[in-house]
C-alpha positions as MATLAB code, in Angstrom:
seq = 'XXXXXXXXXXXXXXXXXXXXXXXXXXXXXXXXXXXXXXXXXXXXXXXXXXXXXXXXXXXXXXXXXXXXXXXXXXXXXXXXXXXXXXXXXXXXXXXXXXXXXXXXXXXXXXXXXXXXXXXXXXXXXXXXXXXXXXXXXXXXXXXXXXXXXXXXXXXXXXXXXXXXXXXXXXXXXXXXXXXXXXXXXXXXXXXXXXXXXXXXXXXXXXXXXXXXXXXXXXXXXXXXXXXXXXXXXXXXXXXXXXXXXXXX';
ca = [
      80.437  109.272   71.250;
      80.589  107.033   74.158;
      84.392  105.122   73.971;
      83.456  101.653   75.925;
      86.823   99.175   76.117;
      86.056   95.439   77.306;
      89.360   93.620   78.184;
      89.431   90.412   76.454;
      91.932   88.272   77.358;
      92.221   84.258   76.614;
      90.981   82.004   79.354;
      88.166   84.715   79.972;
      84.652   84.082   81.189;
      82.486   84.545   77.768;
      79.073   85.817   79.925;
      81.230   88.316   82.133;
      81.820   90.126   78.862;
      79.177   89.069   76.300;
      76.395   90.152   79.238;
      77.646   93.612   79.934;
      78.298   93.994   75.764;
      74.891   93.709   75.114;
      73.607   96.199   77.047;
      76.325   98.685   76.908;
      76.658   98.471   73.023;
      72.972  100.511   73.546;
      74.049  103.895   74.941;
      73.684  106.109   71.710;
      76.753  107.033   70.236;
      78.673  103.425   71.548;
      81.964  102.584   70.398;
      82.741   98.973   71.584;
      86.072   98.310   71.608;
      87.610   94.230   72.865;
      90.617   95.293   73.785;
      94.182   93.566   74.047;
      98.028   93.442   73.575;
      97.414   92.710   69.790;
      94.038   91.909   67.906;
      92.748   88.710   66.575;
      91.074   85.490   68.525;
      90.680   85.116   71.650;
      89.868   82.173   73.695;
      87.516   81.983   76.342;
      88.226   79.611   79.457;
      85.538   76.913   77.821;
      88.141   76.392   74.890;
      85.409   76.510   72.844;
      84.079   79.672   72.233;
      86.486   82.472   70.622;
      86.224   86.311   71.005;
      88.031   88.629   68.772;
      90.081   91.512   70.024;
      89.434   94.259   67.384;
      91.835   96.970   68.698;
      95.053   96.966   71.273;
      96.156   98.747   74.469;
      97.894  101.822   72.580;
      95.049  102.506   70.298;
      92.676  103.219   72.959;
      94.168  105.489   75.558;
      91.237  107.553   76.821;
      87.917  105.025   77.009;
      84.847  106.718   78.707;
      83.938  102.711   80.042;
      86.829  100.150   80.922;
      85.274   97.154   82.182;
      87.565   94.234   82.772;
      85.641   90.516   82.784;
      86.823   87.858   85.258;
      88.373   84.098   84.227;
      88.472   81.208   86.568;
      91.848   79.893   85.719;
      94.054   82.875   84.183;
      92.643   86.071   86.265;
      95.656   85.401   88.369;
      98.032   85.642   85.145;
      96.870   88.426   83.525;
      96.677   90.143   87.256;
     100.420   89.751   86.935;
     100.831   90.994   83.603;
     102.089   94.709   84.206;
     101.537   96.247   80.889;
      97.866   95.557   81.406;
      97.877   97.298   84.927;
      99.825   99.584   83.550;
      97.196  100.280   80.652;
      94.619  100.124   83.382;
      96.108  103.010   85.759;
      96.305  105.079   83.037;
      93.148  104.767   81.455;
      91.578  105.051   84.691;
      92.636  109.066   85.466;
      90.172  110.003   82.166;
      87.476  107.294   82.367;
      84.001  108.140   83.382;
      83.724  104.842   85.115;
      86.236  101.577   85.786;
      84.699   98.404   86.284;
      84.519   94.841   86.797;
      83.295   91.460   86.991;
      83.615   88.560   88.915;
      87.089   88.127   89.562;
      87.985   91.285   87.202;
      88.004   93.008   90.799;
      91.157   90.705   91.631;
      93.019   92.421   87.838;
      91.721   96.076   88.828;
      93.112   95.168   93.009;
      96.400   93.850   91.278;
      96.459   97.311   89.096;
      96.375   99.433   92.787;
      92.848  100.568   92.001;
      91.213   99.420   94.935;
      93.103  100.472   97.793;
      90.962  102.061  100.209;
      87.855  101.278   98.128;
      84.802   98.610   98.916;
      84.571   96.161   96.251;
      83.237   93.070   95.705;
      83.778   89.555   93.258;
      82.671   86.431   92.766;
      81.876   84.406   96.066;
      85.124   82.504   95.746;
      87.548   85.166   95.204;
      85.741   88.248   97.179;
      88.200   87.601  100.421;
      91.068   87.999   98.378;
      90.342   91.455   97.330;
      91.548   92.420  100.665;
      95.286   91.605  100.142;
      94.915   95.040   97.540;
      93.833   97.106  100.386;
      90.020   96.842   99.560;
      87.073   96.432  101.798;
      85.281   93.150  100.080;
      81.490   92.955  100.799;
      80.464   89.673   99.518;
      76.763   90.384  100.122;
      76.622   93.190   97.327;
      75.857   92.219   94.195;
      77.449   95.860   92.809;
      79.782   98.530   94.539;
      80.366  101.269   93.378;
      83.237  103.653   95.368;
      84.318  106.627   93.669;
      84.557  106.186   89.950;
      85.477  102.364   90.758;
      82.417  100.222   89.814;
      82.615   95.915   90.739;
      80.126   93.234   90.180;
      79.554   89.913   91.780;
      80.223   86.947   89.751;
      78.921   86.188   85.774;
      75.980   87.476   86.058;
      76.035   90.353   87.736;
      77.327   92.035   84.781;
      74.377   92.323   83.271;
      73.223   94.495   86.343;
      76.530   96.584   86.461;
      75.981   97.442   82.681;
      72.218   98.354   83.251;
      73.761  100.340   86.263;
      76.308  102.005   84.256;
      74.152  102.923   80.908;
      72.155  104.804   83.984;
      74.801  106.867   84.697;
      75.419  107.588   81.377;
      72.089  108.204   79.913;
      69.765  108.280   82.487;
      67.256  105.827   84.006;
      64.638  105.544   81.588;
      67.582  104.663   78.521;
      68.657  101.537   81.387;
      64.903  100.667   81.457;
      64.539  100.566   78.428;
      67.756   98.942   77.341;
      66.811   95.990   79.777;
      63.470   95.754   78.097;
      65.266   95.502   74.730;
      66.887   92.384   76.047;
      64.026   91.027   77.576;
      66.181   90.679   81.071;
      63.724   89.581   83.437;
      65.084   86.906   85.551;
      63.204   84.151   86.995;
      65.220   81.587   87.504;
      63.462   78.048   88.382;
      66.320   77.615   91.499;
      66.803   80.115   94.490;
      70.858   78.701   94.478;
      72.142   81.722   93.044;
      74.259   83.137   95.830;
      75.959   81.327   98.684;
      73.527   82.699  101.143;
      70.685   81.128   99.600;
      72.399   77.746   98.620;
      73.039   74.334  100.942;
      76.191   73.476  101.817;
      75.980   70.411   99.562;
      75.374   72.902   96.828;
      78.306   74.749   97.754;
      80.459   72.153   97.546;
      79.360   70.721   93.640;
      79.740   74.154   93.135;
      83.314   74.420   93.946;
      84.167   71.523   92.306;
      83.055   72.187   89.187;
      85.169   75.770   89.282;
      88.095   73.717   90.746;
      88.281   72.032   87.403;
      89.126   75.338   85.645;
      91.422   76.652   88.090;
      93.921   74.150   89.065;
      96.480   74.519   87.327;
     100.303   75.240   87.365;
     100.210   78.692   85.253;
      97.983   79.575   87.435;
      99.277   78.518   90.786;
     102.694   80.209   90.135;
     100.741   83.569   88.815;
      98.702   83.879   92.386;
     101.851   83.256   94.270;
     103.660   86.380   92.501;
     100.455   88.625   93.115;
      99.663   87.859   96.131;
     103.339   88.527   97.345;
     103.575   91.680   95.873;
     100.087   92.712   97.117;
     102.234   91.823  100.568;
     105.184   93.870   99.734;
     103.168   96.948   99.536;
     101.238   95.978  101.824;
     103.602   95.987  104.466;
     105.876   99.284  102.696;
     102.874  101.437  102.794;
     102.431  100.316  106.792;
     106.144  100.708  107.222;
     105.975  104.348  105.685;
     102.533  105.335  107.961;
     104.201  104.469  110.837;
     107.579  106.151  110.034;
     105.415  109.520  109.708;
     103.366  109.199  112.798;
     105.571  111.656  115.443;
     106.238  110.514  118.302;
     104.744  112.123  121.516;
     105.193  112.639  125.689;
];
């Protein structure tokens, strides 16, 4: 049996979950877990659509598959929510594979899991990866460094999963998982990264995630994370230099 644990968390982004779901819930033996502090419903960042949690942090200790979905205007608070990095650390030393999407990277970078690892995120939030001691690389669409997994953003995660149920079972289970679901993009717009997109694009594009993220709870959540990613930041430089000894 195949333990997978998705982190569902209100204000989540419904496809970085919901995507990866559907094709992970096809490795034989799956058992898909939403996990959270406590079960019930859970929000996504549309507040519309609601997600249940079905089982909490302490009832799933050793997942084979954590994958942790992104949310344009509470990644920063649950980033600073320290019994879900704490989860998240420990989960991590028995876990086959750790992963995320979109701005998921940003929870798993606030959670120390990416220092000294490439990683990548959606296009807006890839940069900030680097205050948690990663290596972003915005032109990837999935990175994979160790036993650390990250998507791009939304839809990537579709392509992580199909990546991961590879790993697990092999390349002809992913092809035929992907068949299963018909995914066979062709979209009728070549907009879907910034490299491809005008910079009038770019900017409608922002501004319609700007909507989502602008807010208070979330302003005051990025300021604490991002300080502490400074902290230790500039500890663990402090401490390198301190053990360098000095010569001539």
């Amino acid at each position: 049996m195949t333990q997978i644990a998705l982190v569902t968390y209100p204000g989540l982004t419904a496809l970085d979950l919901i995507g990866p779901y559907e094709v992970l819930r096809m490795l034989p033996g799956a058992d898909v877990r939403f996990v959270w502090h406590e079960i019930g419903p859970i929000t996504a960042d549309s507040g519309v659509l609601v997600i249940g949690a079905t089982h909490t942090f302490r009832e799933t200790p050793r997942p084979d598959i954590v994958l942790v979905p992104g949310g344009s205007a509470s990644v920063m608070i649950h980033a600073d929510d320290p019994e879900l990095r704490k989860w998240l650390r420990a989960v991590r030393e028995h876990a086959t594979w750790t992963a995320s999407v979109c701005a998921g990277s940003v929870i798993l970078g606030a959670a120390g899991l990416l220092r000294g690892r490439r990683a990548t995120s959606h296009w807006q939030a890839v940069e900030t990866l680097r205050a948690f001691g990663a290596t972003p690389c915005a032109d990837e669409r999935i990175v994979h460094d160790g036993d650390v997994v990250t998507a791009a953003g939304v839809s990537a995660g579709i392509d992580l999963a199909l990546w991961i149920a590879a790993q697990m079972d092999g390349e002809e289970r992913a092809k035929a998982i992907q068949l299963a679901i018909e995914y066979d993009p062709r979209p009728p717009f070549d907009s879907g990264s910034v490299a491809t997109s005008s910079a009038a694009t770019v900017a409608r594009a922002t501004a319609i995630l700007a909507r989502d993220t602008v807010t208070l709870p979330h302003a005051s959540s990025a300021a604490r994370v991002m300080w502490k990613a400074a902290i230790r930041r500039a500890r663990t430089g402090r401490r390198r230099r301190r053990s360098v000894t000095p010569t001539g």
